[in-house]
Amino acid sequence: MAEIGATGNGGVNRQALTPEDTRGRQVLLEWAAKRGYTAAIDPIGNLFIRRPGAHPELSPVMTGSHLDSQPTGGRFDGVYGVLAGFEVLETLDDYAVVTERPMELVVWMNEEGSRFPPPTMGSAVASGAMPLERALATLDRNGVTIGDALAVQIEQLPQLQRRPLGTKGHVYIEAHIEQGPLLEAENCDIGIVKGIQGLHAYQVEVTGAEAHAGTTPMRHRKDALVAATTLIARIRSEIADPEDILRFTVGRFEVAPGASSTVPGKVTFIIDLRHPDPDHLLRTGERILQFCSGEVEHCAVSAKILLQSTPVIFNDQVVAMVREAAERRQFKHMSMISGATHDAKYMAEHTPTAMIFVPSEKGISHNEAENTRDEDLAAGTQILCDAMLAVMSAME
Amino acid sequence: MAEIGATGNGGVNRQALTPEDTRGRQVLLEWAAKRGYTAAIDPIGNLFIRRPGAHPELSPVMTGSHLDSQPTGGRFDGVYGVLAGFEVLETLDDYAVVTERPMELVVWMNEEGSRFPPPTMGSAVASGAMPLERALATLDRNGVTIGDALAVQIEQLPQLQRRPLGTKGHVYIEAHIEQGPLLEAENCDIGIVKGIQGLHAYQVEVTGAEAHAGTTPMRHRKDALVAATTLIARIRSEIADPEDILRFTVGRFEVAPGASSTVPGKVTFIIDLRHPDPDHLLRTGERILQFCSGEVEHCAVSAKILLQSTPVIFNDQVVAMVREAAERRQFKHMSMISGATHDAKYMAEHTPTAMIFVPSEKGISHNEAENTRDEDLAAGTQILCDAMLAVMSAME
C-alpha cells in the first residue's frame, strides 16, 4: 500500500477520491476477491468487506479504518487499521475458523479531510451526523465535488455491490497508530483507548480590499493578511492553556489573490481546536467565535462552524475485553484518550466501540517520517484478532 | 480586450502566458495585420509591432506596456498603454502622416509577475538585467516553466517574425494609469512621471515540522505558520515608517501541506518593499534580511533576494517634452514619482525614457474595481501621440 501514492520521502500522498485512493481500494478488493469475501459500497463511498459467519442474520463484528492520507502523510496512519483488519479475516480463513457472526472490515471515505474538509466524513454521514447531500456537495480547491469524484471512483470499482447508508454492528474495534508520544515514552506495546478528545473546526474569512503594493499608503490599506495574522496571534494569546492540554492549530490558510505586488483582499483559514473536556472545548470555541466577528485591522471578519465534535467515551465492556486480550498476551499496555479523532467516534454513537493503539516512533505523525516497528504492528493486530473473537459471543 | 479573461466582476484575469494572454496578443496582432504593421517576438516573449518610417535605418520612437494582468486585475493596468500606443499608430495612418523614424509598440512579457515572479521580467531580460536562461526556467505554482508556456504561446502566434534580444530605441514613452490617488486628489488630467521608486522583492522560507494537530502538545511544535506570522509582525513593527512613504507588502504567502489537521511544516512568502530613496530602501532591505535568518519560534528562517531594483530617474529632456505637450493641450498636469514599477524602468537604462499617467478612480488598482474615465484615457493618448511626434526630431 505504501507504494501507492509514495512521495519518495518515505511517505504517501493518497488523498480521498484521488486516483491513488482508488488504486489503494482496487488492490484491497483484489485481495478480498481472492479470499471470496463480498464487497459493497454505500452512497458516501464507505467500503465494506465481509467474511461470512455461521449465522448470516446476526449483526457483524466490525473493524476498519481508512486508506486516504494527508498530502504529505505517513505509511501507517489509517492504512494500518485496514491491513490489520484484513489480516484478522485472512488468519481466520487460514485456520478455518467458523465464527458465529459475520466479520466486516470497513474502509471509511475521507477520514483525513485534507482534500475535502472536514475529517471523518464517511463515518459522520453513515451515522447520520452529517447530511449526505451536504457531504456530496463539498468542494476541493479546484471546485470538484465529492459527488463527482466519488462517481469517478465507483466507475473504476465495478465489482462492488451497493448498500444503503447505515453501519450498525455488534461491536466495532479499530486499530490505529497512536500518532503521539505517550506509548513510546511509557515503553508500552499497546494503548487501550478509552475515548477521543473533542474536535471543533471553524472556517474564518477575513475580507479587506485588494490594492497596489507600490502605490497604496500603509494607512489606507485593508490588508487581509495583516488582519488574519493579528487575529490568530490574539486568539493564541487569549486562549493559551498553561497545562498544554488544549490544541489550537491553523493548518489551512489561503491568501487571495496571492500575487506579490497586490495587497491581499481576502484570507480564509481553518481553526482546528481540541480538548478532552467538552465544557472547556465549548467555552473556548465560543470565545473564538467572538474574536472572529466584527472588524480587525480595518478588515471584516466572520466565522462559521465546520465541525463540533464532542469528546467520546468508548464502551466499558469492549474496552475491558481489549485490555484482557493485552493482558493474556502479556503485552505492556496503558489506558489513554486519543488526541486525534477517528471514525470510531461516530461508530461509538450506535455500536459498542473501542480502539487499539500501537506506538508511533517519536510521536511523529501527519509527516512522511511516521514510523511504527514491525513487532508493534503485529502485537496490535494480534490484540485486534483476540478482541474481535472475544466479543463475538461475550457481548449481548 | 476587457472581454478576454473577464472575471464577471468588471475585472480581468489574463496572467502571463495563459490562454487568455495568448488570445489578447492574437487580437492585437489581427488589428496590426489589418494596418500592415510588421510584428516580431524576441526570445523572452516581448512582442514588437512596427509602423515604418521614411528612414528604416533610424532607431524607432517606442511606446508600449503590457497585456498580462493580476489574477483579479482591472481593465486598465497595462492594457491602457498598449491600446493608447496602438491608437497613436492608427491615428498617424488615418491622417497619412509619414514619420522620419519607425514607430514601435512593445507588449512586454510578464510585467505583473503574479504567475511567474518577479514582475517586469520581459523588459529586465531585454535590457540585460536578468539572464534569459534564468527567466525561462522560472516556475509557476504548477511547476510549468516560462520556457514551456512561451513555446505553447508562440505556436499559436505563427505569423510572428523572430528577433534577437535588445530593445534600444530613439526614445521610449509609456502611458499608464496612475494606480494611486494623487492625480484625482489634485484634480489633474495628466501625470508627468519623473521616475519610479525602487522595489526590492525577497522570498522568505520558514521551515518547521509537520505534526498531528490533535496529538502534538503546543510546546513541542515547530509551527511554520506561527513562526512566519510572528516574523512578519516583527518586521512590520521594526521598519514602520511614520512618514508612510515606505511600502511593505506580503501578497504571496503559501502554507504547506495546507491541511487543517496538520501543523504546517513550511511557509513561503514574498516581501515586496518599495521606497523612492535608494539608500533608505537598501538599509531597510538589509535589516529585513537580518530578521529573516536564523530561528524564529523554533523554525528555521532563510531569505533570498528575488529583485533589487533601484529607484529610476527618467530623461529630463523627454520628461520636459511630455510636459510641454500637456501644456499646449491645456491639460491640468503635475509632476510625480511612480509608486508602481513599470517596464519603463529597464528601458530607461539604455533609451531616453518618460511616462505619462492618467488618473485612477479613488486610486484603486490591482483590483477588479479599477477605473479611469474615458476623457482621461483620451487625454493621455493625445499627449502620448504629441510627445512621440515631438521627440522624433527634437531629440539627438
Short mmCIF file of N, CA and C in Angstrom, two decimals, chain B residues 308-387:
data_model
loop_
_atom_site.label_atom_id
_atom_site.label_comp_id
_atom_site.label_asym_id
_atom_site.label_seq_id
_atom_site.Cartn_x
_atom_site.Cartn_y
_atom_site.Cartn_z
N GLN B 308 16.21 43.41 -6.76
CA GLN B 308 16.61 44.65 -6.10
C GLN B 308 16.72 45.71 -7.16
N SER B 309 15.63 46.38 -7.34
CA SER B 309 15.54 47.35 -8.40
C SER B 309 15.63 48.74 -7.77
N THR B 310 16.70 49.47 -8.15
CA THR B 310 16.91 50.78 -7.53
C THR B 310 15.93 51.80 -8.13
N PRO B 311 15.69 52.89 -7.42
CA PRO B 311 14.83 53.94 -7.98
C PRO B 311 15.42 54.46 -9.29
N VAL B 312 14.56 54.92 -10.19
CA VAL B 312 14.98 55.36 -11.52
C VAL B 312 14.56 56.81 -11.74
N ILE B 313 15.46 57.59 -12.33
CA ILE B 313 15.11 58.96 -12.74
C ILE B 313 15.03 58.97 -14.27
N PHE B 314 13.91 59.44 -14.80
CA PHE B 314 13.74 59.45 -16.25
C PHE B 314 14.54 60.58 -16.90
N ASN B 315 14.59 60.54 -18.23
CA ASN B 315 15.36 61.51 -19.01
C ASN B 315 14.70 62.91 -18.96
N ASP B 316 15.48 63.90 -18.49
CA ASP B 316 14.94 65.26 -18.31
C ASP B 316 14.29 65.80 -19.57
N GLN B 317 14.97 65.57 -20.70
CA GLN B 317 14.52 66.18 -21.94
C GLN B 317 13.19 65.57 -22.39
N VAL B 318 13.06 64.23 -22.25
CA VAL B 318 11.82 63.58 -22.67
C VAL B 318 10.69 63.99 -21.72
N VAL B 319 11.01 64.03 -20.41
CA VAL B 319 10.00 64.46 -19.43
C VAL B 319 9.53 65.87 -19.78
N ALA B 320 10.46 66.74 -20.14
CA ALA B 320 10.10 68.13 -20.47
C ALA B 320 9.19 68.17 -21.70
N MET B 321 9.42 67.30 -22.66
CA MET B 321 8.59 67.32 -23.86
C MET B 321 7.19 66.78 -23.59
N VAL B 322 7.09 65.85 -22.67
CA VAL B 322 5.75 65.40 -22.26
C VAL B 322 5.02 66.56 -21.59
N ARG B 323 5.75 67.27 -20.72
CA ARG B 323 5.12 68.40 -20.01
C ARG B 323 4.67 69.47 -21.01
N GLU B 324 5.52 69.76 -21.99
CA GLU B 324 5.15 70.78 -23.00
C GLU B 324 3.90 70.36 -23.76
N ALA B 325 3.81 69.07 -24.08
CA ALA B 325 2.62 68.59 -24.80
C ALA B 325 1.37 68.82 -23.95
N ALA B 326 1.47 68.53 -22.64
CA ALA B 326 0.32 68.71 -21.75
C ALA B 326 -0.05 70.19 -21.66
N GLU B 327 0.99 71.04 -21.66
CA GLU B 327 0.71 72.49 -21.57
C GLU B 327 0.05 73.00 -22.84
N ARG B 328 0.56 72.57 -23.99
CA ARG B 328 -0.03 73.01 -25.26
C ARG B 328 -1.50 72.63 -25.37
N ARG B 329 -1.83 71.43 -24.85
CA ARG B 329 -3.23 70.97 -24.92
C ARG B 329 -4.05 71.50 -23.75
N GLN B 330 -3.38 72.28 -22.87
CA GLN B 330 -4.04 72.87 -21.70
C GLN B 330 -4.68 71.84 -20.77
N PHE B 331 -3.99 70.72 -20.63
CA PHE B 331 -4.43 69.75 -19.62
C PHE B 331 -3.81 70.13 -18.29
N LYS B 332 -4.59 69.94 -17.22
CA LYS B 332 -4.04 70.20 -15.89
C LYS B 332 -3.10 69.05 -15.55
N HIS B 333 -1.87 69.35 -15.18
CA HIS B 333 -0.89 68.28 -15.00
C HIS B 333 -0.05 68.50 -13.75
N MET B 334 0.60 67.47 -13.30
CA MET B 334 1.51 67.56 -12.14
C MET B 334 2.66 66.59 -12.33
N SER B 335 3.79 66.91 -11.73
CA SER B 335 4.94 66.00 -11.74
C SER B 335 4.79 64.99 -10.63
N MET B 336 5.28 63.80 -10.85
CA MET B 336 5.16 62.77 -9.81
C MET B 336 6.19 61.66 -10.00
N ILE B 337 6.39 60.88 -8.93
CA ILE B 337 7.22 59.67 -8.95
C ILE B 337 6.26 58.47 -8.95
N SER B 338 6.51 57.51 -9.78
CA SER B 338 5.63 56.35 -9.82
C SER B 338 5.85 55.46 -8.60
N GLY B 339 4.75 55.11 -7.95
CA GLY B 339 4.82 54.17 -6.82
C GLY B 339 4.94 52.73 -7.31
N ALA B 340 4.28 52.45 -8.41
CA ALA B 340 4.38 51.12 -9.03
C ALA B 340 5.62 51.06 -9.89
N THR B 341 6.13 49.86 -10.12
CA THR B 341 7.22 49.73 -11.07
C THR B 341 6.63 49.48 -12.46
N HIS B 342 7.43 49.74 -13.48
CA HIS B 342 6.95 49.59 -14.86
C HIS B 342 8.12 49.15 -15.73
N ASP B 343 7.80 48.64 -16.92
CA ASP B 343 8.87 48.24 -17.84
C ASP B 343 9.73 49.42 -18.25
N ALA B 344 9.18 50.63 -18.14
CA ALA B 344 9.95 51.85 -18.46
C ALA B 344 11.22 51.93 -17.63
N LYS B 345 11.18 51.30 -16.45
CA LYS B 345 12.36 51.29 -15.59
C LYS B 345 13.58 50.72 -16.31
N TYR B 346 13.38 49.57 -16.97
CA TYR B 346 14.51 48.94 -17.66
C TYR B 346 14.85 49.64 -18.96
N MET B 347 13.82 50.16 -19.66
CA MET B 347 14.09 50.91 -20.88
C MET B 347 14.97 52.13 -20.57
N ALA B 348 14.73 52.74 -19.37
CA ALA B 348 15.46 53.96 -19.02
C ALA B 348 16.96 53.72 -18.91
N GLU B 349 17.35 52.44 -18.78
CA GLU B 349 18.79 52.16 -18.63
C GLU B 349 19.56 52.42 -19.92
N HIS B 350 18.87 52.34 -21.08
CA HIS B 350 19.62 52.49 -22.34
C HIS B 350 18.93 53.39 -23.35
N THR B 351 17.71 53.85 -23.06
CA THR B 351 16.95 54.66 -24.02
C THR B 351 16.34 55.84 -23.26
N PRO B 352 16.42 57.05 -23.80
CA PRO B 352 15.77 58.19 -23.13
C PRO B 352 14.28 57.89 -22.94
N THR B 353 13.85 57.97 -21.70
CA THR B 353 12.52 57.41 -21.35
C THR B 353 11.73 58.39 -20.49
N ALA B 354 10.39 58.32 -20.65
CA ALA B 354 9.49 59.03 -19.74
C ALA B 354 8.17 58.25 -19.69
N MET B 355 7.29 58.65 -18.77
CA MET B 355 5.96 58.04 -18.68
C MET B 355 4.89 59.11 -18.54
N ILE B 356 3.68 58.73 -18.93
CA ILE B 356 2.50 59.59 -18.82
C ILE B 356 1.47 58.85 -17.98
N PHE B 357 0.99 59.48 -16.92
CA PHE B 357 -0.06 58.84 -16.10
C PHE B 357 -1.41 59.52 -16.33
N VAL B 358 -2.45 58.71 -16.26
CA VAL B 358 -3.83 59.24 -16.21
C VAL B 358 -4.44 58.81 -14.88
N PRO B 359 -5.47 59.54 -14.40
CA PRO B 359 -5.99 59.29 -13.05
C PRO B 359 -6.65 57.92 -12.89
N SER B 360 -6.50 57.35 -11.69
CA SER B 360 -7.20 56.12 -11.30
C SER B 360 -8.29 56.51 -10.31
N GLU B 361 -9.53 56.13 -10.63
CA GLU B 361 -10.65 56.47 -9.74
C GLU B 361 -10.38 55.96 -8.34
N LYS B 362 -10.46 56.83 -7.35
CA LYS B 362 -10.20 56.52 -5.93
C LYS B 362 -8.83 55.89 -5.69
N GLY B 363 -7.95 55.96 -6.68
CA GLY B 363 -6.62 55.36 -6.51
C GLY B 363 -6.62 53.85 -6.53
N ILE B 364 -7.75 53.24 -6.89
CA ILE B 364 -7.88 51.78 -6.81
C ILE B 364 -7.19 51.10 -7.99
N SER B 365 -6.33 50.14 -7.71
CA SER B 365 -5.70 49.35 -8.77
C SER B 365 -5.34 47.98 -8.21
N HIS B 366 -4.92 47.07 -9.09
CA HIS B 366 -4.76 45.65 -8.72
C HIS B 366 -6.05 45.20 -8.02
N ASN B 367 -7.14 45.49 -8.64
CA ASN B 367 -8.47 45.29 -8.06
C ASN B 367 -9.42 45.35 -9.23
N GLU B 368 -10.45 44.47 -9.21
CA GLU B 368 -11.37 44.45 -10.35
C GLU B 368 -12.16 45.76 -10.50
N ALA B 369 -12.20 46.56 -9.42
CA ALA B 369 -12.95 47.81 -9.47
C ALA B 369 -12.16 48.95 -10.11
N GLU B 370 -10.93 48.69 -10.55
CA GLU B 370 -10.09 49.70 -11.21
C GLU B 370 -10.88 50.45 -12.28
N ASN B 371 -10.77 51.78 -12.31
CA ASN B 371 -11.48 52.53 -13.36
C ASN B 371 -10.76 53.83 -13.69
N THR B 372 -10.89 54.27 -14.95
CA THR B 372 -10.41 55.58 -15.39
C THR B 372 -11.46 56.11 -16.36
N ARG B 373 -11.75 57.41 -16.28
CA ARG B 373 -12.79 57.99 -17.13
C ARG B 373 -12.33 58.05 -18.59
N ASP B 374 -13.29 57.92 -19.52
CA ASP B 374 -12.98 57.94 -20.95
C ASP B 374 -12.18 59.18 -21.35
N GLU B 375 -12.57 60.35 -20.84
CA GLU B 375 -11.89 61.58 -21.25
C GLU B 375 -10.45 61.62 -20.76
N ASP B 376 -10.19 60.99 -19.63
CA ASP B 376 -8.80 60.93 -19.13
C ASP B 376 -7.96 59.98 -19.99
N LEU B 377 -8.58 58.84 -20.39
CA LEU B 377 -7.88 57.90 -21.26
C LEU B 377 -7.53 58.60 -22.59
N ALA B 378 -8.48 59.36 -23.12
CA ALA B 378 -8.26 60.06 -24.39
C ALA B 378 -7.17 61.13 -24.23
N ALA B 379 -7.21 61.87 -23.11
CA ALA B 379 -6.20 62.92 -22.88
C ALA B 379 -4.80 62.31 -22.85
N GLY B 380 -4.64 61.21 -22.14
CA GLY B 380 -3.32 60.57 -22.04
C GLY B 380 -2.85 60.10 -23.42
N THR B 381 -3.76 59.57 -24.21
CA THR B 381 -3.39 59.08 -25.54
C THR B 381 -2.97 60.24 -26.44
N GLN B 382 -3.68 61.37 -26.31
CA GLN B 382 -3.33 62.56 -27.10
C GLN B 382 -1.92 63.04 -26.75
N ILE B 383 -1.62 63.08 -25.46
CA ILE B 383 -0.29 63.55 -25.02
C ILE B 383 0.79 62.57 -25.49
N LEU B 384 0.46 61.27 -25.44
CA LEU B 384 1.42 60.27 -25.93
C LEU B 384 1.72 60.52 -27.40
N CYS B 385 0.68 60.75 -28.20
CA CYS B 385 0.87 60.99 -29.65
C CYS B 385 1.70 62.26 -29.87
N ASP B 386 1.31 63.35 -29.19
CA ASP B 386 2.03 64.62 -29.34
C ASP B 386 3.51 64.45 -28.96
N ALA B 387 3.76 63.78 -27.84
CA ALA B 387 5.14 63.66 -27.35
C ALA B 387 5.96 62.76 -28.28
#
